[in-house]
Coordinates of C-alpha atoms in Angstrom, one line a residue:
X1 CA -3.6 -9.8 -3.0
X2 CA -2.3 -13.3 -1.0
X3 CA -3.3 -11.2 2.2
X4 CA -6.7 -10.2 0.6
X5 CA -7.3 -13.9 -0.1
X6 CA -6.8 -15.1 3.1
X7 CA -9.1 -12.2 4.5
X8 CA -12.0 -12.5 2.0
X9 CA -12.2 -16.6 2.6
X10 CA -12.3 -15.9 6.4
X11 CA -15.2 -13.3 5.7
X12 CA -17.2 -15.7 3.6
X13 CA -16.5 -18.8 5.5
X14 CA -14.7 -20.7 2.3
X15 CA -14.5 -24.4 2.8
X16 CA -11.7 -24.2 0.6
X17 CA -8.1 -23.2 1.8
X18 CA -6.9 -20.0 0.9
X19 CA -4.0 -21.4 -0.5
X20 CA -6.1 -23.6 -2.7
X21 CA -8.0 -20.4 -4.0
X22 CA -4.8 -18.5 -4.4
X23 CA -3.3 -21.3 -6.3
X24 CA -6.4 -21.8 -8.7
X25 CA -6.6 -17.7 -9.1
X26 CA -3.1 -17.6 -10.4
X27 CA -3.5 -20.7 -12.7
X28 CA -6.4 -19.2 -14.2
X29 CA -4.7 -15.5 -14.7
X30 CA -1.7 -17.5 -16.2
X31 CA -3.6 -19.0 -18.9
X32 CA -5.7 -16.1 -19.7
X33 CA -2.4 -14.0 -19.8
X34 CA -1.0 -16.4 -22.4
X35 CA -3.7 -16.9 -24.5
X36 CA -3.9 -13.1 -24.8
X37 CA -0.3 -12.6 -25.4
X38 CA -0.6 -15.8 -28.1
X39 CA -3.4 -13.9 -30.0
X40 CA -1.0 -10.9 -30.4
X41 CA -3.4 -8.5 -28.5
X42 CA -1.9 -5.2 -27.6
X43 CA -3.1 -1.7 -26.6
X44 CA -2.2 1.6 -28.2
X45 CA 0.4 3.8 -26.0
X46 CA -2.2 6.4 -26.1
X47 CA -1.3 10.2 -24.6
X48 CA -1.1 10.6 -20.9
X49 CA -4.2 12.6 -19.6
X50 CA -2.1 15.6 -18.1
X51 CA -5.2 16.7 -16.1
X52 CA -5.7 13.5 -14.2
X53 CA -1.9 13.6 -13.2
X54 CA -2.3 17.0 -11.9
X55 CA -5.5 15.6 -9.8
X56 CA -3.8 12.6 -9.1
X57 CA -0.8 14.5 -7.5
X58 CA -2.8 16.9 -5.6
X59 CA -5.0 14.1 -3.9
X60 CA -1.6 12.5 -3.1
X61 CA -0.7 15.3 -1.1
X62 CA -3.7 14.9 1.4
X63 CA -2.6 11.2 1.5
X64 CA 1.0 11.9 2.5
X65 CA -0.3 14.0 5.4
X66 CA -1.8 10.8 7.0
X67 CA 0.8 8.5 5.6
X68 CA 3.7 10.8 7.4
X69 CA 1.8 10.4 10.4
X70 CA 1.0 6.6 10.2
X71 CA 4.5 5.5 9.3
X72 CA 5.5 8.1 12.1
X73 CA 3.1 6.4 14.6
X74 CA 4.5 2.8 13.4
X75 CA 8.4 4.0 14.2
X76 CA 7.0 4.7 17.9
X77 CA 6.4 0.8 18.2
X78 CA 10.0 0.3 18.7
X79 CA 9.2 2.1 21.8
X80 CA 6.5 -0.5 22.6
X81 CA 2.6 -0.7 22.1
X82 CA 1.6 1.5 24.9
X83 CA 3.7 4.5 23.5
X84 CA 2.0 3.2 19.7
X85 CA -0.9 3.6 21.2
X86 CA -0.7 7.0 23.2
X87 CA 0.4 8.4 19.7
X88 CA -1.9 6.9 17.6
X89 CA -4.6 8.3 19.8
X90 CA -3.9 11.5 19.2
X91 CA -4.2 10.9 15.2
X92 CA -7.6 9.4 15.5
X93 CA -8.6 12.3 17.0
X94 CA -8.7 13.6 13.4
X95 CA -8.7 10.9 11.1
X96 CA -11.5 8.8 12.3
X97 CA -13.5 11.9 13.0
X98 CA -17.0 11.6 11.4
X99 CA -16.3 14.1 8.7
X100 CA -12.7 13.1 8.0
X101 CA -13.1 9.6 7.9
X102 CA -15.4 9.0 5.0
X103 CA -13.6 11.9 3.1
X104 CA -10.0 10.3 3.7
X105 CA -11.5 7.0 2.6
X106 CA -13.0 8.6 -0.5
X107 CA -9.8 10.3 -1.7
X108 CA -8.0 6.7 -1.3
X109 CA -10.4 5.0 -3.5
X110 CA -10.2 7.8 -6.1
X111 CA -6.3 7.6 -5.7
X112 CA -6.7 4.0 -6.6
X113 CA -9.1 4.4 -9.5
X114 CA -7.2 7.3 -11.0
X115 CA -3.7 5.5 -10.1
X116 CA -5.1 2.1 -12.3
X117 CA -5.9 4.3 -15.2
X118 CA -2.2 6.2 -15.2
X119 CA -0.5 3.0 -14.9
X120 CA -2.5 1.3 -17.6
X121 CA -1.2 4.2 -19.9
X122 CA 2.2 4.4 -18.7
X123 CA 2.9 0.8 -18.8
X124 CA 2.3 0.7 -22.6
X125 CA 5.1 2.9 -22.9
X126 CA 8.9 2.4 -22.8
X127 CA 10.1 3.1 -19.3
X128 CA 13.5 3.7 -17.8
X129 CA 14.2 1.8 -14.1
X130 CA 12.2 4.9 -12.2
X131 CA 9.6 4.5 -14.3
X132 CA 8.8 0.7 -13.9
X133 CA 9.4 1.3 -10.1
X134 CA 6.7 4.1 -10.3
X135 CA 4.5 2.0 -11.9
X136 CA 5.0 -1.1 -10.3
X137 CA 4.8 0.7 -6.5
X138 CA 1.5 2.2 -7.8
X139 CA 0.1 -0.8 -8.8
X140 CA 1.2 -2.6 -5.3
X141 CA 0.0 0.2 -3.1
X142 CA -3.4 0.3 -5.1
X143 CA -3.6 -3.6 -4.1
X144 CA -2.5 -2.5 -0.6
X145 CA -5.1 -0.1 -0.1
X146 CA -8.2 -2.1 -1.2
X147 CA -6.8 -5.1 1.1
X148 CA -6.1 -3.0 4.2
X149 CA -9.3 -1.4 4.1
X150 CA -11.1 -4.2 3.8
X151 CA -8.7 -6.1 6.5
X152 CA -9.5 -2.9 8.7
X153 CA -13.0 -1.9 8.0
X154 CA -14.9 -4.9 7.2
X155 CA -13.0 -7.9 8.8
X156 CA -11.7 -6.1 11.9
X157 CA -14.1 -3.2 12.8
X158 CA -17.5 -4.1 11.0
X159 CA -17.7 -8.0 11.2
X160 CA -15.5 -9.4 14.3
X161 CA -15.5 -6.0 16.4
X162 CA -11.5 -6.2 16.8
X163 CA -9.8 -2.8 17.7
X164 CA -7.2 -2.3 15.1
X165 CA -4.5 -1.5 17.5
X166 CA -0.9 -2.8 17.6
X167 CA -1.9 -6.2 18.6
X168 CA -4.2 -6.5 15.6
X169 CA -1.5 -5.2 13.2
X170 CA 1.4 -7.8 14.6
X171 CA -1.0 -10.8 14.9
X172 CA -1.0 -11.1 18.6
X173 CA -0.2 -13.3 20.5
X174 CA 1.5 -15.8 17.9
X175 CA 2.8 -13.0 16.2
X176 CA 4.0 -12.3 12.5
X177 CA 7.0 -14.7 12.4
X178 CA 5.7 -17.9 14.5
X179 CA 2.4 -18.3 12.8
X180 CA 1.7 -20.0 9.3
X181 CA -0.8 -17.3 8.2
X182 CA 0.5 -14.1 9.8
X183 CA 3.8 -14.7 8.5
X184 CA 2.4 -13.5 4.9
X185 CA 1.9 -9.9 6.7
X186 CA 5.5 -9.6 7.0
X187 CA 6.2 -8.9 3.0
X188 CA 2.8 -7.2 2.9
X189 CA 3.6 -4.6 5.7
X190 CA 7.4 -4.4 4.5
X191 CA 6.7 -3.9 0.7
X192 CA 3.8 -1.5 1.7
X193 CA 5.9 1.0 3.7
X194 CA 9.2 0.8 1.3
X195 CA 6.7 1.5 -2.0
X196 CA 4.5 4.1 -0.7
X197 CA 7.9 6.3 0.0
X198 CA 9.4 5.1 -3.3
X199 CA 6.3 5.9 -5.0
X200 CA 6.3 9.5 -3.7
X201 CA 10.2 9.9 -4.9
X202 CA 9.5 8.5 -7.9
X203 CA 6.9 11.3 -8.5
X204 CA 9.2 14.1 -7.2
X205 CA 11.8 12.8 -9.6
X206 CA 9.3 13.6 -12.8
X207 CA 8.4 16.7 -11.4
X208 CA 12.0 17.7 -10.5
X209 CA 12.7 16.8 -14.4
X210 CA 9.9 18.4 -15.7
X211 CA 10.8 21.6 -13.9
X212 CA 14.2 21.5 -15.4
X213 CA 16.1 20.4 -12.7
X214 CA 19.4 18.3 -13.9
X215 CA 18.9 14.9 -14.4
X216 CA 22.0 14.2 -11.9
X217 CA 20.2 16.3 -9.1
X218 CA 16.9 14.4 -9.7
X219 CA 18.5 11.0 -9.4
X220 CA 20.0 11.7 -6.6
X221 CA 17.3 12.9 -4.8
X222 CA 15.7 9.6 -6.2
X223 CA 17.9 7.5 -4.8
X224 CA 18.2 8.8 -1.5
X225 CA 14.6 8.7 -1.3
X226 CA 14.9 4.9 -1.9
X227 CA 17.3 4.6 0.7
X228 CA 15.6 6.1 3.0
X229 CA 12.3 4.1 2.0
X230 CA 14.5 1.0 2.8
X231 CA 15.6 2.2 6.2
X232 CA 12.0 3.1 7.6
X233 CA 10.7 -0.4 6.2
X234 CA 13.2 -2.1 8.0
X235 CA 12.9 0.0 11.5
X236 CA 9.1 -0.5 10.8
X237 CA 9.2 -4.2 10.4
X238 CA 11.5 -4.8 13.0
X239 CA 9.4 -3.1 15.4
X240 CA 6.5 -5.6 14.3
X241 CA 8.6 -8.5 14.7
X242 CA 9.2 -7.3 18.3
X243 CA 12.2 -5.0 18.2
X244 CA 12.4 -2.4 21.3
X245 CA 14.5 0.4 21.8

């Protein structure tokens, strides 16, 4: 959301610095939350919508194919931007085709909308650690997807005509670490990579438990997934910051 604030402020040529906009937004949100809490407002837990969960999971499988390639593509950034660009060009033959791209964007938007509805109902219930991580990571990914679509499609491709390549992702020529605006992209990317993998393994744990797998085994799979998520996030973030093999 912080990244989105900066991008939107730039698009509308806001005379107000994005840090001011960000601060005002959270001040208003905090006051609203405090007022709502003081009135004792609450929402009933409600029953989970089984059909929506199934459809959400099916659409996630389609997204997962792209995510797997996308993260692998970013891992190739460890070998340099040229190798990264060559791998990306192969993938773009598919996901940037006239038919696939609009369908994929529609699936992403559906995933965000359905995920918000599921998270709203889940958050009204008592959750374990895995449940909290699943809802929290889903909320982050929803904001990440909307922000990334706005940054890539609207700001970069449509308004400024900038190619969304390695240089764009790393904030070249300044880079992520040495620029006061770009530094916000560091946690933006790192958490995005970690949470997308973690969210998948949280969902997998739920599926395993629902199919009678012992909780000890399901938890071990979940823990290994989180460790893997942390490792992939660390490698991709290091590549974005300039590490080369």
